[in-house]
Amino acid sequence: CVCVCVCARARMRDTLQGLLQTLEYITINDLQPKRSFYIAFGHDEEVGGGDGAAHIAELLESRNERLLFILDEGMVITDGIVEGVIPRVALVGVAEKGMLTLRLSVNITGGHSSVPAAETSISVLSKAITRLHDNPHPHQFGYGPEVAMLQATAPEMNFVTRMAVTNLWLFSPLISWSFLKKASTSSVIRTTTAVTIVQAGFKANVIPPVAEAYVNHRVHPNDEDEEVIQRDHDIINDPRVQVEVSSVLGAGARPSPVSGYSSTAYGFQVIKKSIRQVFSNIVVAPGICVGNTDTQHYLKLSDSIYRFSPTVYRSEDVSRFHGPNERIAVANYRKLINFYFHLIDNADTFHQSKSWTKLSDTHEL
């Protein structure tokens, strides 16, 4: 089996190019939508979107625009990744975790390494970091969209797993325990803690007076920033360690509200219908996006904001995300273009009888 792929450093280029190809086809064939659509491309999403999406949102707000729903990049189609589920699972992000970066600093008199004190700035900071690592934030299983995700995929699970998922009143502790076993699923149900930068010292024989570390939290929608900061204080429990909010990664972001995903949620149903029209043998389920997207700037424009990229990920693809050999299969790229065509068509005609001619993956599009 040979996979013909398009390679690119940033996977989101396929979304941008696919959207542009979709719009080109619509324009060339004079397929005029009845609704108005905005296509927004920011240039700085990876660093917070302050110069791109923020200004786009500001312009739309100044025009008093109110959008029926918004779809941004985000979660993907998993193939063989969701444990116990054979069909592919399209996870549509109905919420997004917040981001909070804290700076820990210790300032203690330094000195020469030949006469070290009982405790140094580095040793005090190291103990604080270890405490944070050993005491993760409590899980929030049942307070996010993960239950709806399990319910959507339950019919495709084996009997034992399906029985547990459909009887959470009894098996909730077991299911949450299984989530916590793996980093990929644990991050879905709790506020995560990651120490990303540690700085201290400038010479091998000098004990530095100052040591600092940066801690990056991805905040669960059921948590508040203030609660996370207070819990860090309580875990560290050392007045010598100063904890302050850092802007090293920008202003950060609060957790987003959870957008609707019921049978009456228009945006979610349009996305779901479009996925099923293009991808066969697939389950569509709501999920929580653990990374941050440009949608943080669009919260005032719509109550229905979703995060989904129509790209298929297998287990071997996870390490390629923003890494070596990042790529998308040509067949998947065709479906990506087809998805956006269906999305625009369905959003335009979801409650109408007339729609554009549906396309196959081998169409000239």
Coordinates of C-alpha atoms in Angstrom, one line a residue:
C1 CA 0.0 0.0 0.0
V2 CA 1.5 3.3 -1.1
C3 CA 0.4 6.6 0.5
V4 CA 0.8 9.6 -1.8
C5 CA 1.2 12.6 0.5
V6 CA 1.6 16.4 0.4
C7 CA 4.3 17.4 2.8
A8 CA 4.4 20.8 4.6
R9 CA 5.9 22.2 7.7
A10 CA 2.6 23.5 9.0
R11 CA -0.4 21.2 8.7
M12 CA -2.8 24.2 8.8
R13 CA -1.6 25.2 5.3
D14 CA -3.8 22.4 3.9
T15 CA -6.8 24.0 5.5
L16 CA -6.0 27.4 4.1
Q17 CA -5.2 26.0 0.6
G18 CA -8.2 23.8 0.7
L19 CA -10.6 26.6 1.5
L20 CA -9.1 28.8 -1.2
Q21 CA -9.5 26.0 -3.8
T22 CA -13.1 25.5 -2.6
L23 CA -13.8 29.2 -3.0
E24 CA -12.1 29.2 -6.4
Y25 CA -14.4 26.4 -7.6
I26 CA -17.5 28.2 -6.3
T27 CA -16.5 31.5 -8.0
I28 CA -15.6 29.9 -11.3
N29 CA -18.9 28.0 -11.5
D30 CA -20.9 31.1 -10.3
L31 CA -22.4 29.3 -7.4
Q32 CA -23.7 32.3 -5.4
P33 CA -24.6 31.5 -1.8
K34 CA -27.7 33.1 -0.3
R35 CA -26.1 33.6 3.0
S36 CA -23.0 35.7 3.7
F37 CA -19.9 33.9 4.7
Y38 CA -16.7 35.3 6.2
I39 CA -13.4 33.6 5.6
A40 CA -10.8 34.8 8.1
F41 CA -7.1 34.0 7.7
G42 CA -4.8 35.3 10.5
H43 CA -1.0 35.3 10.1
D44 CA 0.0 34.9 13.8
E45 CA -2.2 32.2 15.3
E46 CA 0.8 30.3 16.7
V47 CA 1.7 33.3 18.9
G48 CA -1.8 34.2 20.1
G49 CA -3.4 36.0 17.1
G50 CA -3.0 39.5 18.6
D51 CA -2.2 41.1 15.2
G52 CA -4.4 38.9 13.1
A53 CA -7.6 37.4 14.4
A54 CA -7.9 40.1 17.1
H55 CA -8.1 42.9 14.5
I56 CA -10.5 40.9 12.3
A57 CA -12.8 40.4 15.3
E58 CA -12.5 44.1 16.2
L59 CA -13.5 45.1 12.7
L60 CA -16.5 42.7 12.7
E61 CA -17.6 43.9 16.1
S62 CA -17.4 47.5 15.0
R63 CA -19.9 46.6 12.2
N64 CA -22.2 45.0 14.8
E65 CA -21.9 41.6 13.1
R66 CA -23.4 38.6 14.8
L67 CA -22.5 35.2 13.3
L68 CA -24.8 32.1 13.3
F69 CA -21.8 29.9 13.9
I70 CA -18.0 29.9 13.6
L71 CA -15.7 27.0 12.5
D72 CA -12.0 27.2 13.1
E73 CA -9.1 24.7 12.9
G74 CA -8.9 22.3 15.8
M75 CA -9.7 18.7 16.4
V76 CA -9.4 16.0 13.7
I77 CA -10.6 12.7 12.5
T78 CA -9.0 9.8 14.4
D79 CA -8.4 6.4 12.8
G80 CA -7.6 3.7 15.3
I81 CA -6.8 6.1 18.1
V82 CA -10.0 6.1 20.2
E83 CA -9.6 2.9 22.2
G84 CA -12.2 0.2 21.6
V85 CA -13.8 2.0 18.6
I86 CA -13.3 0.5 15.1
P87 CA -14.8 3.2 12.9
R88 CA -13.0 6.6 12.5
V89 CA -14.1 9.2 15.0
A90 CA -14.5 12.9 13.9
L91 CA -14.0 15.0 17.1
V92 CA -15.6 18.4 16.8
G93 CA -14.3 20.8 19.5
V94 CA -17.2 22.5 21.2
A95 CA -14.9 24.1 23.8
E96 CA -11.3 25.0 24.2
K97 CA -9.1 24.9 27.3
G98 CA -7.6 28.2 28.6
M99 CA -3.9 29.0 28.9
L100 CA -2.3 30.4 32.0
T101 CA 1.4 30.8 32.3
L102 CA 2.9 31.4 35.8
R103 CA 6.4 32.6 36.7
L104 CA 7.9 31.0 39.9
S105 CA 10.9 32.9 41.3
V106 CA 13.1 32.4 44.3
N107 CA 15.6 35.1 45.6
I108 CA 18.0 33.9 48.2
T109 CA 21.5 35.1 49.0
G110 CA 24.0 33.3 46.8
G111 CA 27.7 32.8 47.3
H112 CA 30.7 30.7 46.3
S113 CA 30.1 27.0 45.6
S114 CA 32.9 26.1 48.1
V115 CA 30.7 27.1 51.0
P116 CA 27.1 26.3 50.0
A117 CA 24.2 27.1 52.4
A118 CA 21.8 24.4 53.5
E119 CA 19.3 25.7 50.9
T120 CA 19.8 27.6 47.7
S121 CA 17.5 29.3 45.3
I122 CA 17.8 26.3 43.0
S123 CA 17.1 23.7 45.7
V124 CA 14.0 25.7 46.9
L125 CA 12.7 26.1 43.4
S126 CA 13.3 22.4 42.6
K127 CA 11.2 21.3 45.6
A128 CA 8.4 23.6 44.4
I129 CA 8.5 22.2 40.9
T130 CA 8.5 18.6 42.3
R131 CA 5.5 19.4 44.4
L132 CA 3.6 20.7 41.4
H133 CA 4.6 17.7 39.3
D134 CA 3.5 15.2 42.0
N135 CA 0.2 16.9 42.7
P136 CA -1.7 17.3 39.5
H137 CA -5.0 19.2 39.4
P138 CA -8.1 17.1 40.2
H139 CA -9.9 15.7 37.2
Q140 CA -13.2 17.1 36.0
F141 CA -14.7 14.0 34.4
G142 CA -18.4 14.6 33.9
Y143 CA -18.1 18.4 33.8
G144 CA -17.1 18.7 30.1
P145 CA -18.2 17.2 26.7
E146 CA -16.3 14.0 27.3
V147 CA -19.5 12.2 28.5
A148 CA -21.3 13.2 25.2
M149 CA -18.2 11.9 23.3
L150 CA -18.4 8.6 25.0
Q151 CA -22.2 8.3 24.4
A152 CA -21.7 9.0 20.7
T153 CA -19.0 6.4 20.3
A154 CA -20.6 3.8 22.7
P155 CA -22.6 1.9 20.0
E156 CA -19.3 1.1 18.3
M157 CA -17.5 -0.2 21.4
N158 CA -17.2 -3.8 22.6
F159 CA -19.9 -5.1 25.0
V160 CA -17.9 -4.6 28.2
T161 CA -16.8 -1.1 27.4
R162 CA -20.3 -0.2 26.1
M163 CA -21.9 -1.4 29.3
A164 CA -19.6 0.7 31.4
V165 CA -20.0 3.9 29.3
T166 CA -23.8 3.6 29.3
N167 CA -23.9 3.1 33.1
L168 CA -21.7 6.0 34.3
W169 CA -23.8 6.3 37.4
L170 CA -22.0 3.1 38.5
F171 CA -18.8 3.0 36.4
S172 CA -17.8 6.7 36.3
P173 CA -14.8 6.1 38.7
L174 CA -13.5 3.3 36.4
I175 CA -13.9 5.4 33.2
S176 CA -12.2 8.4 34.7
W177 CA -9.4 6.2 36.0
S178 CA -8.9 4.9 32.4
F179 CA -8.8 8.5 31.1
L180 CA -6.1 9.4 33.6
K181 CA -3.8 6.5 32.6
K182 CA -2.8 8.2 29.3
A183 CA -1.5 11.8 28.8
S184 CA -3.7 12.2 25.7
T185 CA -6.9 11.5 27.5
S186 CA -5.9 12.8 30.9
S187 CA -5.4 16.3 29.4
V188 CA -9.1 16.2 28.3
I189 CA -10.5 16.0 31.8
R190 CA -8.2 18.1 33.9
T191 CA -6.2 21.3 34.1
T192 CA -2.7 20.3 33.1
T193 CA 0.6 21.5 34.5
A194 CA 3.8 21.6 32.6
V195 CA 7.1 23.3 33.7
T196 CA 8.6 24.5 30.4
I197 CA 11.4 26.9 31.3
V198 CA 13.9 26.7 34.2
Q199 CA 16.6 29.4 34.5
A200 CA 19.3 29.9 37.2
G201 CA 23.1 30.4 37.4
F202 CA 25.7 31.9 35.2
K203 CA 29.0 30.3 36.4
A204 CA 29.9 26.8 37.4
N205 CA 31.4 27.8 40.8
V206 CA 28.9 30.5 41.8
I207 CA 25.6 29.8 43.6
P208 CA 23.0 32.0 42.0
P209 CA 20.8 34.2 44.2
V210 CA 17.9 34.0 41.8
A211 CA 16.2 31.0 40.2
E212 CA 13.0 31.0 38.2
A213 CA 10.7 28.7 36.3
Y214 CA 7.7 29.0 34.0
V215 CA 4.7 26.8 34.5
N216 CA 2.2 26.5 31.6
H217 CA -1.3 25.5 32.6
R218 CA -4.0 24.5 30.1
V219 CA -7.1 25.3 32.1
H220 CA -10.2 23.1 32.0
P221 CA -13.5 24.9 31.2
N222 CA -14.8 24.0 34.7
D223 CA -11.8 25.7 36.4
E224 CA -11.1 29.4 36.9
D225 CA -7.6 31.0 36.6
E226 CA -7.8 32.3 40.2
E227 CA -8.6 28.8 41.5
V228 CA -5.6 27.4 39.6
I229 CA -3.2 30.1 40.9
Q230 CA -4.5 29.5 44.5
R231 CA -4.0 25.8 44.2
D232 CA -0.5 26.2 43.0
H233 CA 0.2 28.4 46.0
D234 CA -1.3 25.8 48.3
I235 CA 0.7 23.0 46.8
I236 CA 4.0 24.8 46.9
N237 CA 3.4 26.1 50.4
D238 CA 6.6 28.1 50.6
P239 CA 6.6 31.9 51.0
R240 CA 10.0 32.1 49.5
V241 CA 8.6 31.0 46.1
Q242 CA 6.9 34.0 44.4
V243 CA 4.1 33.1 42.0
E244 CA 3.0 35.6 39.4
V245 CA 1.1 35.6 36.1
S246 CA 3.5 35.8 33.2
S247 CA 2.9 37.3 29.7
V248 CA 5.9 35.5 28.2
L249 CA 3.4 33.7 25.9
G250 CA 1.1 36.7 25.5
A251 CA -1.9 37.5 27.6
G252 CA -3.1 33.9 27.8
A253 CA -6.7 32.9 27.4
R254 CA -9.6 32.0 29.6
P255 CA -11.4 28.7 29.0
S256 CA -14.1 29.1 26.4
P257 CA -17.8 28.6 26.9
V258 CA -19.1 25.2 25.7
S259 CA -21.0 25.6 22.4
G260 CA -24.2 23.6 21.8
Y261 CA -24.0 20.1 20.3
S262 CA -27.6 18.8 20.7
S263 CA -29.8 17.9 17.8
T264 CA -31.1 21.5 17.7
A265 CA -27.6 23.1 17.6
Y266 CA -27.5 24.4 14.0
G267 CA -23.8 24.9 13.6
F268 CA -22.9 21.5 15.1
Q269 CA -25.5 19.7 12.9
V270 CA -24.3 21.4 9.7
I271 CA -20.7 20.3 10.5
K272 CA -21.8 16.8 11.4
K273 CA -23.9 16.4 8.2
S274 CA -20.9 17.7 6.1
I275 CA -18.5 15.2 7.7
R276 CA -20.9 12.3 7.1
Q277 CA -21.4 13.2 3.4
V278 CA -17.7 13.1 2.7
F279 CA -16.2 10.5 5.1
S280 CA -17.8 7.0 5.2
N281 CA -18.0 4.8 8.2
I282 CA -17.5 7.5 10.7
V283 CA -18.7 8.6 14.1
V284 CA -19.1 12.3 14.9
A285 CA -18.7 13.4 18.5
P286 CA -18.2 16.6 20.5
G287 CA -14.8 17.1 22.2
I288 CA -12.7 19.6 24.0
C289 CA -9.7 21.2 22.2
V290 CA -6.7 21.1 24.5
G291 CA -4.7 23.6 22.4
N292 CA -5.6 27.2 21.7
T293 CA -7.0 28.6 18.5
D294 CA -8.0 32.0 17.1
T295 CA -11.5 31.5 18.3
Q296 CA -10.5 33.1 21.6
H297 CA -10.8 36.5 19.8
Y298 CA -14.2 35.7 18.3
L299 CA -16.2 34.9 21.5
K300 CA -18.3 38.1 21.2
L301 CA -19.4 37.3 17.6
S302 CA -21.2 34.0 18.2
D303 CA -22.4 31.6 20.9
S304 CA -21.7 28.7 18.6
I305 CA -18.0 28.3 18.0
Y306 CA -16.5 25.0 16.8
R307 CA -13.0 23.7 16.2
F308 CA -12.5 21.0 13.6
S309 CA -10.0 20.2 10.8
P310 CA -11.1 17.5 8.3
T311 CA -7.8 15.7 8.4
V312 CA -7.4 12.0 9.3
Y313 CA -4.9 11.1 12.0
R314 CA -3.6 7.6 12.7
S315 CA -1.4 6.8 15.7
E316 CA 1.8 7.1 13.7
D317 CA 0.7 10.6 12.6
V318 CA 0.5 12.1 16.1
S319 CA 4.3 12.6 16.4
R320 CA 4.4 14.4 13.0
F321 CA 2.1 17.2 14.1
H322 CA 4.4 20.3 13.9
G323 CA 7.3 17.9 13.7
P324 CA 9.4 16.0 11.1
N325 CA 7.6 14.6 8.0
E326 CA 4.4 16.6 8.7
R327 CA 2.1 15.7 5.8
I328 CA -1.4 14.9 4.5
A329 CA -2.4 12.2 2.1
V330 CA -3.5 13.4 -1.3
A331 CA -6.7 11.4 -0.9
N332 CA -7.4 13.1 2.4
Y333 CA -6.6 16.5 0.9
R334 CA -9.3 15.9 -1.8
K335 CA -11.8 15.1 1.0
L336 CA -10.7 18.2 2.9
I337 CA -11.7 20.4 -0.1
N338 CA -14.9 18.5 -0.5
F339 CA -15.8 18.9 3.1
Y340 CA -15.6 22.7 2.9
F341 CA -17.6 22.7 -0.3
H342 CA -20.3 20.7 1.5
L343 CA -20.1 22.9 4.6
I344 CA -20.8 26.1 2.7
D345 CA -23.5 24.4 0.7
N346 CA -25.2 22.9 3.8
A347 CA -25.0 26.1 5.8
D348 CA -26.6 27.9 2.8
T349 CA -29.4 25.3 2.2
F350 CA -29.7 23.3 5.5
H351 CA -33.4 24.1 5.7
Q352 CA -34.1 24.4 2.0
S353 CA -34.7 21.8 -0.7
K354 CA -32.3 23.2 -3.4
S355 CA -28.6 22.7 -3.1
W356 CA -25.6 22.6 -5.3
T357 CA -24.5 19.5 -7.2
K358 CA -22.6 17.2 -4.8
L359 CA -19.1 16.4 -5.7
S360 CA -17.1 13.1 -5.6
D361 CA -13.5 12.9 -4.5
T362 CA -12.5 12.5 -8.2
H363 CA -14.3 15.6 -9.3
E364 CA -12.4 18.4 -11.0
L365 CA -12.5 20.4 -7.7

